[in-house]
């Protein structure tokens, strides 16, 4: 289940450094660290951005024309992108470490209109981010930060 | 004459008081709560059964290893780790029951050291604010946890 994409191995006994480097990379990517537990190698980071997309506004206008101005479908307004990261030693001597990261986002919809009724922002939806490029980008930055090669499965 | 008036007045007030009493007692009987059952917080059989379904003991010395295995197996099952607390041995995770994003499964797992080389792991799963009491769900979770523990033991 997208495990290969989310996971990399590093030949290092220093889990703490890996974790702090991950935090630094996430900060470089504009995330803010929300929670960290060093003892189990856990980080959670989020960033909030606008989710407005050109295509959705085109769709909105199209529906508005087709429904003779009665229906303005809600569009994505705001999103919160989050990352959950876990590091863990793979063997007993802890010379190999695994880093696994999951990206997902929560999107707030709104700014629609049905007849005369304005639809206020509020509807939420959530999706996992499955774009491999985002994961590759993160791990490329991380391996640069710790001066180690990131091995895949 | 004054005495007569006073007498009629007392009769009047008595009437009013009587009426109030009757109405009041009617109102009160309408509002009275049933007596609290004494076994309100007593453990039920179902509760004990659910606890035994949710709990497994393992022969592991290192609690940290067990916690990491719990986190790994939750991630393998597609959960997003929300919170972890090492001193308390607590892991909270959630996931959307894909592909519909309005059903949420959230899990809290506690890892507790019983004796020096035994520890208890308890998982609580909730599906949309309703606790899951199906033993199969927990069997699946513990099966993947055992796999994960076995992997980290190597």
mmCIF file of N, CA, C and O in Angstrom, chain B residues 12-51:
data_model
loop_
_atom_site.group_PDB
_atom_site.id
_atom_site.type_symbol
_atom_site.label_atom_id
_atom_site.label_comp_id
_atom_site.label_asym_id
_atom_site.label_seq_id
_atom_site.Cartn_x
_atom_site.Cartn_y
_atom_site.Cartn_z
ATOM 1 N N UNK B 12 -60.885 31.580 52.219
ATOM 2 C CA UNK B 12 -60.426 31.792 50.848
ATOM 3 C C UNK B 12 -58.976 31.342 50.660
ATOM 4 O O UNK B 12 -58.655 30.588 49.731
ATOM 5 N N UNK B 13 -58.099 31.864 51.562
ATOM 6 C CA UNK B 13 -56.669 31.527 51.421
ATOM 7 C C UNK B 13 -56.476 30.033 51.540
ATOM 8 O O UNK B 13 -55.642 29.451 50.828
ATOM 9 N N UNK B 14 -57.267 29.387 52.450
ATOM 10 C CA UNK B 14 -57.125 27.944 52.609
ATOM 11 C C UNK B 14 -57.425 27.238 51.276
ATOM 12 O O UNK B 14 -56.735 26.320 50.867
ATOM 13 N N UNK B 15 -58.500 27.754 50.626
ATOM 14 C CA UNK B 15 -58.893 27.184 49.331
ATOM 15 C C UNK B 15 -57.742 27.286 48.325
ATOM 16 O O UNK B 15 -57.400 26.323 47.641
ATOM 17 N N UNK B 16 -57.177 28.504 48.278
ATOM 18 C CA UNK B 16 -56.085 28.751 47.312
ATOM 19 C C UNK B 16 -54.904 27.839 47.614
ATOM 20 O O UNK B 16 -54.350 27.182 46.714
ATOM 21 N N UNK B 17 -54.545 27.761 48.893
ATOM 22 C CA UNK B 17 -53.408 26.906 49.277
ATOM 23 C C UNK B 17 -53.657 25.458 48.892
ATOM 24 O O UNK B 17 -52.769 24.774 48.376
ATOM 25 N N UNK B 18 -54.893 24.997 49.135
ATOM 26 C CA UNK B 18 -55.234 23.602 48.797
ATOM 27 C C UNK B 18 -55.060 23.358 47.314
ATOM 28 O O UNK B 18 -54.463 22.364 46.896
ATOM 29 N N UNK B 19 -55.583 24.328 46.523
ATOM 30 C CA UNK B 19 -55.473 24.204 45.062
ATOM 31 C C UNK B 19 -54.027 24.146 44.620
ATOM 32 O O UNK B 19 -53.643 23.281 43.821
ATOM 33 N N UNK B 20 -53.227 25.074 45.190
ATOM 34 C CA UNK B 20 -51.797 25.102 44.845
ATOM 35 C C UNK B 20 -51.125 23.776 45.156
ATOM 36 O O UNK B 20 -50.316 23.268 44.383
ATOM 37 N N UNK B 21 -51.498 23.222 46.323
ATOM 38 C CA UNK B 21 -50.889 21.952 46.743
ATOM 39 C C UNK B 21 -51.187 20.859 45.728
ATOM 40 O O UNK B 21 -50.302 20.091 45.330
ATOM 41 N N UNK B 22 -52.472 20.798 45.311
ATOM 42 C CA UNK B 22 -52.865 19.734 44.376
ATOM 43 C C UNK B 22 -52.106 19.890 43.049
ATOM 44 O O UNK B 22 -51.505 18.935 42.537
ATOM 45 N N UNK B 23 -52.135 21.152 42.534
ATOM 46 C CA UNK B 23 -51.445 21.398 41.258
ATOM 47 C C UNK B 23 -49.956 21.093 41.386
ATOM 48 O O UNK B 23 -49.361 20.433 40.525
ATOM 49 N N UNK B 24 -49.400 21.557 42.517
ATOM 50 C CA UNK B 24 -47.964 21.345 42.753
ATOM 51 C C UNK B 24 -47.609 19.881 42.802
ATOM 52 O O UNK B 24 -46.641 19.439 42.171
ATOM 53 N N UNK B 25 -48.444 19.117 43.506
ATOM 54 C CA UNK B 25 -48.116 17.686 43.617
ATOM 55 C C UNK B 25 -48.225 17.013 42.247
ATOM 56 O O UNK B 25 -47.428 16.129 41.905
ATOM 57 N N UNK B 26 -49.226 17.477 41.448
ATOM 58 C CA UNK B 26 -49.356 16.924 40.091
ATOM 59 C C UNK B 26 -48.099 17.220 39.271
ATOM 60 O O UNK B 26 -47.552 16.332 38.609
ATOM 61 N N UNK B 27 -47.659 18.487 39.340
ATOM 62 C CA UNK B 27 -46.467 18.895 38.597
ATOM 63 C C UNK B 27 -45.246 18.101 39.038
ATOM 64 O O UNK B 27 -44.461 17.619 38.225
ATOM 65 N N UNK B 28 -45.122 17.970 40.356
ATOM 66 C CA UNK B 28 -43.953 17.275 40.902
ATOM 67 C C UNK B 28 -43.920 15.828 40.457
ATOM 68 O O UNK B 28 -42.887 15.297 40.072
ATOM 69 N N UNK B 29 -45.133 15.187 40.504
ATOM 70 C CA UNK B 29 -45.145 13.771 40.127
ATOM 71 C C UNK B 29 -44.776 13.624 38.653
ATOM 72 O O UNK B 29 -44.213 12.611 38.243
ATOM 73 N N UNK B 30 -45.100 14.666 37.849
ATOM 74 C CA UNK B 30 -44.727 14.619 36.439
ATOM 75 C C UNK B 30 -43.226 14.698 36.236
ATOM 76 O O UNK B 30 -42.679 14.101 35.329
ATOM 77 N N UNK B 31 -42.561 15.456 37.100
ATOM 78 C CA UNK B 31 -41.136 15.698 36.906
ATOM 79 C C UNK B 31 -40.240 14.734 37.657
ATOM 80 O O UNK B 31 -39.041 14.747 37.452
ATOM 81 N N UNK B 32 -40.804 13.923 38.527
ATOM 82 C CA UNK B 32 -39.939 13.132 39.404
ATOM 83 C C UNK B 32 -39.097 12.162 38.588
ATOM 84 O O UNK B 32 -39.578 11.544 37.647
ATOM 85 N N UNK B 33 -37.789 12.069 38.914
ATOM 86 C CA UNK B 33 -36.894 11.168 38.185
ATOM 87 C C UNK B 33 -36.974 9.780 38.807
ATOM 88 O O UNK B 33 -37.175 9.652 40.015
ATOM 89 N N UNK B 34 -36.811 8.763 37.981
ATOM 90 C CA UNK B 34 -36.789 7.415 38.558
ATOM 91 C C UNK B 34 -35.554 7.257 39.448
ATOM 92 O O UNK B 34 -34.548 7.916 39.213
ATOM 93 N N UNK B 35 -35.653 6.426 40.452
ATOM 94 C CA UNK B 35 -34.508 6.273 41.352
ATOM 95 C C UNK B 35 -33.279 5.738 40.614
ATOM 96 O O UNK B 35 -33.396 4.940 39.686
ATOM 97 N N UNK B 36 -32.079 6.229 40.974
ATOM 98 C CA UNK B 36 -30.847 5.810 40.312
ATOM 99 C C UNK B 36 -30.567 4.345 40.609
ATOM 100 O O UNK B 36 -30.532 3.957 41.780
ATOM 101 N N UNK B 37 -30.352 3.536 39.567
ATOM 102 C CA UNK B 37 -30.013 2.146 39.859
ATOM 103 C C UNK B 37 -28.632 2.062 40.515
ATOM 104 O O UNK B 37 -27.720 2.773 40.117
ATOM 105 N N UNK B 38 -28.508 1.228 41.546
ATOM 106 C CA UNK B 38 -27.241 1.170 42.280
ATOM 107 C C UNK B 38 -26.088 0.593 41.456
ATOM 108 O O UNK B 38 -24.928 0.848 41.753
ATOM 109 N N UNK B 39 -26.401 -0.163 40.367
ATOM 110 C CA UNK B 39 -25.318 -0.779 39.579
ATOM 111 C C UNK B 39 -24.978 0.022 38.327
ATOM 112 O O UNK B 39 -24.588 -0.527 37.301
ATOM 113 N N UNK B 40 -25.107 1.346 38.446
ATOM 114 C CA UNK B 40 -24.913 2.202 37.264
ATOM 115 C C UNK B 40 -23.489 2.135 36.732
ATOM 116 O O UNK B 40 -23.256 2.097 35.542
ATOM 117 N N UNK B 41 -22.519 2.121 37.617
ATOM 118 C CA UNK B 41 -21.117 2.102 37.190
ATOM 119 C C UNK B 41 -20.466 0.738 37.402
ATOM 120 O O UNK B 41 -19.253 0.601 37.298
ATOM 121 N N UNK B 42 -21.291 -0.262 37.704
ATOM 122 C CA UNK B 42 -20.733 -1.595 37.933
ATOM 123 C C UNK B 42 -20.305 -2.215 36.607
ATOM 124 O O UNK B 42 -20.911 -1.966 35.573
ATOM 125 N N UNK B 43 -19.231 -2.992 36.609
ATOM 126 C CA UNK B 43 -18.784 -3.612 35.368
ATOM 127 C C UNK B 43 -19.787 -4.648 34.877
ATOM 128 O O UNK B 43 -20.302 -5.436 35.654
ATOM 129 N N UNK B 44 -20.055 -4.601 33.577
ATOM 130 C CA UNK B 44 -20.969 -5.582 33.005
ATOM 131 C C UNK B 44 -20.161 -6.707 32.365
ATOM 132 O O UNK B 44 -18.963 -6.575 32.143
ATOM 133 N N UNK B 45 -20.856 -7.779 32.050
ATOM 134 C CA UNK B 45 -20.176 -8.913 31.415
ATOM 135 C C UNK B 45 -19.633 -8.522 30.047
ATOM 136 O O UNK B 45 -18.537 -8.910 29.667
ATOM 137 N N UNK B 46 -20.440 -7.716 29.325
ATOM 138 C CA UNK B 46 -20.029 -7.308 27.980
ATOM 139 C C UNK B 46 -18.721 -6.521 28.033
ATOM 140 O O UNK B 46 -17.842 -6.710 27.189
ATOM 141 N N UNK B 47 -18.619 -5.675 29.034
ATOM 142 C CA UNK B 47 -17.421 -4.847 29.191
ATOM 143 C C UNK B 47 -16.180 -5.721 29.383
ATOM 144 O O UNK B 47 -15.146 -5.504 28.763
ATOM 145 N N UNK B 48 -16.322 -6.712 30.255
ATOM 146 C CA UNK B 48 -15.195 -7.601 30.525
ATOM 147 C C UNK B 48 -14.816 -8.385 29.270
ATOM 148 O O UNK B 48 -13.637 -8.610 29.003
ATOM 149 N N UNK B 49 -15.862 -8.775 28.521
ATOM 150 C CA UNK B 49 -15.618 -9.533 27.301
ATOM 151 C C UNK B 49 -14.848 -8.687 26.286
ATOM 152 O O UNK B 49 -13.872 -9.137 25.685
ATOM 153 N N UNK B 50 -15.298 -7.435 26.122
ATOM 154 C CA UNK B 50 -14.629 -6.536 25.183
ATOM 155 C C UNK B 50 -13.189 -6.312 25.601
ATOM 156 O O UNK B 50 -12.269 -6.314 24.780
ATOM 157 N N UNK B 51 -13.002 -6.166 26.915
ATOM 158 C CA UNK B 51 -11.620 -5.942 27.377
ATOM 159 C C UNK B 51 -10.730 -7.124 27.033
ATOM 160 O O UNK B 51 -9.600 -6.955 26.589
#
